[in-house]
XYZ file of C-alpha atoms in Angstrom:
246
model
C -54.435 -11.807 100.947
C -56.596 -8.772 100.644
C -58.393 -8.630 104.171
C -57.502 -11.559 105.578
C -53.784 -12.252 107.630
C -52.674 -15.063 106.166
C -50.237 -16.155 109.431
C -52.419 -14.044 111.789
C -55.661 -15.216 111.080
C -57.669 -12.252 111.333
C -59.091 -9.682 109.334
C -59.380 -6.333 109.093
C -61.975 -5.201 110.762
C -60.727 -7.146 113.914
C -57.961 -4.643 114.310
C -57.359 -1.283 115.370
C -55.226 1.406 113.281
C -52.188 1.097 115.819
C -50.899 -2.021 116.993
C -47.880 -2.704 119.640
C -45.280 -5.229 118.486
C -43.790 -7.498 121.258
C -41.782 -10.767 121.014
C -42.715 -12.921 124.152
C -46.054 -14.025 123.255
C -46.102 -13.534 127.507
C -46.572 -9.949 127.122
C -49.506 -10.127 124.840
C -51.068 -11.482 128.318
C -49.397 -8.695 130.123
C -51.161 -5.796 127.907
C -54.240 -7.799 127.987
C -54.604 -7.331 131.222
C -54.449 -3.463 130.833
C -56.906 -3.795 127.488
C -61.021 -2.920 128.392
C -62.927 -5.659 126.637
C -60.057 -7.485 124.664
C -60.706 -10.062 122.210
C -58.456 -12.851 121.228
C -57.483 -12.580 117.429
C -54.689 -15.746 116.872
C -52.661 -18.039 119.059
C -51.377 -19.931 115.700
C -47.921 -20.716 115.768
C -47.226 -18.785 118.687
C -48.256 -15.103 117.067
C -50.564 -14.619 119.841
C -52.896 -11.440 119.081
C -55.130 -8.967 120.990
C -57.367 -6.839 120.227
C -58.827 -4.251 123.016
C -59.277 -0.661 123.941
C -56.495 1.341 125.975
C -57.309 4.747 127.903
C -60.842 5.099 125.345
C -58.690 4.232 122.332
C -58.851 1.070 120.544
C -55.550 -0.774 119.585
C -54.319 -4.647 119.160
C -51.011 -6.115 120.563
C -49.505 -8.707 118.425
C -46.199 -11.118 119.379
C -44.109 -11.970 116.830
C -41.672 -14.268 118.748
C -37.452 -13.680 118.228
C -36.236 -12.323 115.015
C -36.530 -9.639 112.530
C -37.830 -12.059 109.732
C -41.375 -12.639 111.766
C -41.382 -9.119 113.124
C -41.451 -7.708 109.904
C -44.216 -10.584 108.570
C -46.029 -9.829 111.618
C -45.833 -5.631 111.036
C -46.852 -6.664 106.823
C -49.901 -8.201 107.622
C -50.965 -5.908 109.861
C -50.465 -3.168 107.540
C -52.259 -5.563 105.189
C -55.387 -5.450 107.674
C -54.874 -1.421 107.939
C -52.806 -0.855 110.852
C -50.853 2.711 110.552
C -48.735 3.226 113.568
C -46.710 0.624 115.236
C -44.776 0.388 118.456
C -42.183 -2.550 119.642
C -42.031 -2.775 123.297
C -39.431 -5.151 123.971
C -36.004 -6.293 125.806
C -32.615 -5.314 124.739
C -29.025 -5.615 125.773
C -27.884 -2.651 127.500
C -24.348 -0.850 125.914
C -22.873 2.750 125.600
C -23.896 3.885 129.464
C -27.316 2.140 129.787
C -27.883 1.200 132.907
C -29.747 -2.078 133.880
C -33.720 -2.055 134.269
C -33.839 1.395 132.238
C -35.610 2.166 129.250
C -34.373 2.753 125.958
C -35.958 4.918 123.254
C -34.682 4.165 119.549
C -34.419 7.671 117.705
C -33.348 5.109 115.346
C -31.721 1.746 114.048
C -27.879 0.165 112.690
C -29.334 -2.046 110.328
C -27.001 -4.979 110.965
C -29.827 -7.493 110.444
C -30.933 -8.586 106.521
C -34.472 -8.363 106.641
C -34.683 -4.741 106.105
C -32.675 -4.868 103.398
C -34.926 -6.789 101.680
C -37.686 -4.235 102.022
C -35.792 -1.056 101.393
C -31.741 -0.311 100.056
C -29.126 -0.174 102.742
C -28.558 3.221 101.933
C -32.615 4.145 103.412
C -32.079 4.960 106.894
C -33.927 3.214 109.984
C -35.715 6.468 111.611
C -38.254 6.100 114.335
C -41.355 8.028 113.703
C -41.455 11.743 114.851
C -44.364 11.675 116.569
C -44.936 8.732 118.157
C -41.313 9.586 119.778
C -42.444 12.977 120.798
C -45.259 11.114 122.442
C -43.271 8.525 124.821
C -40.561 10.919 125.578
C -43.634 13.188 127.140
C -44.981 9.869 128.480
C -41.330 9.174 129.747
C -40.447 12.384 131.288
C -43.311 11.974 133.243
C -42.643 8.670 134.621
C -40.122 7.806 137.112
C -38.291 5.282 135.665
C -34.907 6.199 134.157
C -34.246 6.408 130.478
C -31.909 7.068 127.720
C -32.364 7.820 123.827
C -30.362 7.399 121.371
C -29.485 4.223 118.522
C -30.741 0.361 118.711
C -28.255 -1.767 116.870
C -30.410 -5.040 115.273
C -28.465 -8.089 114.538
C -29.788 -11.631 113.291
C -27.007 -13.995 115.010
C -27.893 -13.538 118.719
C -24.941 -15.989 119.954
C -22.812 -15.013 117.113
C -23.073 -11.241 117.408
C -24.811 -10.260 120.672
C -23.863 -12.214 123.538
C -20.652 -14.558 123.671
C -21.949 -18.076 124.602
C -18.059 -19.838 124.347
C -15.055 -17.515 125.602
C -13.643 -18.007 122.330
C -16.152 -14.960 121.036
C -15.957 -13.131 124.013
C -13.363 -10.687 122.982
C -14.766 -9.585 119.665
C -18.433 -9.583 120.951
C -17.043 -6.991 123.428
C -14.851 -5.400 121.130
C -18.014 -4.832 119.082
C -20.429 -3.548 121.703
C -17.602 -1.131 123.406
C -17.138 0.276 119.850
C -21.034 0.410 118.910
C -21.490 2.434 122.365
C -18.780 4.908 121.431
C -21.069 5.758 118.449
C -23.897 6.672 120.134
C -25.350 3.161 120.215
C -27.649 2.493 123.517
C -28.792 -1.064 123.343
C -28.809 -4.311 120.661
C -31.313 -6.082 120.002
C -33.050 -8.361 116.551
C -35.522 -6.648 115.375
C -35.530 -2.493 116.149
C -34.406 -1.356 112.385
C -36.058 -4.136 110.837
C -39.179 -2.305 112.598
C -38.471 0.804 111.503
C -37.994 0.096 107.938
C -40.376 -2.089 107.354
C -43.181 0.071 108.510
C -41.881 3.092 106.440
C -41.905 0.543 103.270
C -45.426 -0.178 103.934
C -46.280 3.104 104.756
C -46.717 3.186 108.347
C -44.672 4.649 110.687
C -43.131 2.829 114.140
C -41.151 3.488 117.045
C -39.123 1.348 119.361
C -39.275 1.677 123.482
C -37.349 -1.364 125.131
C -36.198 -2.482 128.341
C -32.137 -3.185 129.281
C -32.547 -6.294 130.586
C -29.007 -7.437 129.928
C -25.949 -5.439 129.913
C -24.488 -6.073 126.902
C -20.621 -6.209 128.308
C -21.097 -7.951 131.518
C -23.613 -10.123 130.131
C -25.875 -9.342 133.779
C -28.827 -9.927 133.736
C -32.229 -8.305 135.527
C -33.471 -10.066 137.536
C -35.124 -8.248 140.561
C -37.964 -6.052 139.047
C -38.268 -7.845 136.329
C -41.846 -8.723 135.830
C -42.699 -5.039 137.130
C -40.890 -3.714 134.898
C -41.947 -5.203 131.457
C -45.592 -4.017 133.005
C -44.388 -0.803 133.158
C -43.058 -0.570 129.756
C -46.478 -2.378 128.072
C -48.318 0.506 130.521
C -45.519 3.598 129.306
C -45.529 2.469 125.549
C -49.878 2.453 125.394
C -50.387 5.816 127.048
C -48.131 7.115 124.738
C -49.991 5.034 121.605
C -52.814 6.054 122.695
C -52.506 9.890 123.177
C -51.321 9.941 119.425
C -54.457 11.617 117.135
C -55.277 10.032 113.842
């Protein structure tokens, strides 16, 4: 592929060296907004990407869509192109105490999804990168929003694992969140430890900030504050990118 994304469509000198990861291909619009002079890289099957400068540093935002499979082909070819640091911002399903509408910040992942696995052994943990954490929770702390820290469980089978869509899997699917959260597990989602892994295989490093925008046992969802809210996470996740030095 050399320097040229073979699902992206760009090259490598139409990206920066850190890139945000989202899955609505609506938020790529969203950060757009906040970019100075951003340039449209790909709307091909949906991976919309950006690329644009943020607070005097440059940086591109790429969607990837649902999934851990196309997060991490999204996260490959980037590396491909030279991208070193990456950062999901993203939704997740609240558990273990997190409260609707807050943050969460992965410290790192329960890989419970198989792409990672095809990347690195199981045994490799899924650890967010040290600085680029240090950087949101200073980012964080500063904001007024509330937060939490702690582990992102990542699971392929939404219906099947996540969220019970017939009663007959409600029971386990709360059985399995209630005991996830008594481990120190803050949120679920499909692609966090993929993320994680994936980057350190291709030697980058990534973090994951979400939002709760579900609560994992009650199945609520957020609806008030919604839209301002996934602003202020694309805004919260690129200050923090961009304060990171090369």
């Amino acid at each position: 592929m050399g320097d040229h994304a073979w699902f992206l469509r760009c090259s490598a000198d139409e990206v920066a060296d850190r890139a945000v990861l989202v899955g609505d291909r609506g938020r790529v619009t969203k950060a757009a907004a906040l970019l100075d002079n951003p340039r449209v890289l790909n709307e091909d099957r949906g991976l919309s990407a950006v690329t644009g400068s943020y607070q005097g540093r440059l940086m591109t935002v790429a969607a990837f869509g649902m999934g851990a499979p196309i997060a991490g082909v999204v996260l490959h070819e980037l590396a491909m192109l030279g991208v070193r640091r990456f950062l999901r911002l993203g939704t997740v399903l609240g558990i273990g105490g997190t409260s609707l509408g807050s943050f969460v910040l992965a410290e790192g992942g329960v890989r419970n999804e198989s792409t990672s696995g095809t990347y690195l052994p199981l045994g490799f943990p899924a650890i967010a990168s040290h600085g680029l954490n240090t950087a949101l929770r200073s980012v964080l702390s500063a904001g007024s929003r509330p937060w939490t820290a702690g582990l992102i469980a990542s699971y392929d089978g939404f219906y099947t694992e996540m969220f019970a869509a017939e009663p007959s899997r409600a029971a386990e699917t709360q059985a399995r969140m209630e005991e996830l959260g008594r481990y120190g597990v803050k949120a679920v989602d499909m692609e966090t430890a993929a993320v994680l892994v994936v980057a350190r295989a291709v030697g980058a490093e990534a973090a994951s900030l979400c939002l709760a925008s579900v609560d994992g046992l009650s199945q609520e969802k957020l609806v008030d504050g919604r839209t301002e809210a996934e602003v202020e996470l694309m805004a919260t996740g690129m200050t923090a990118l961009a304060s990171v030095d090369d």
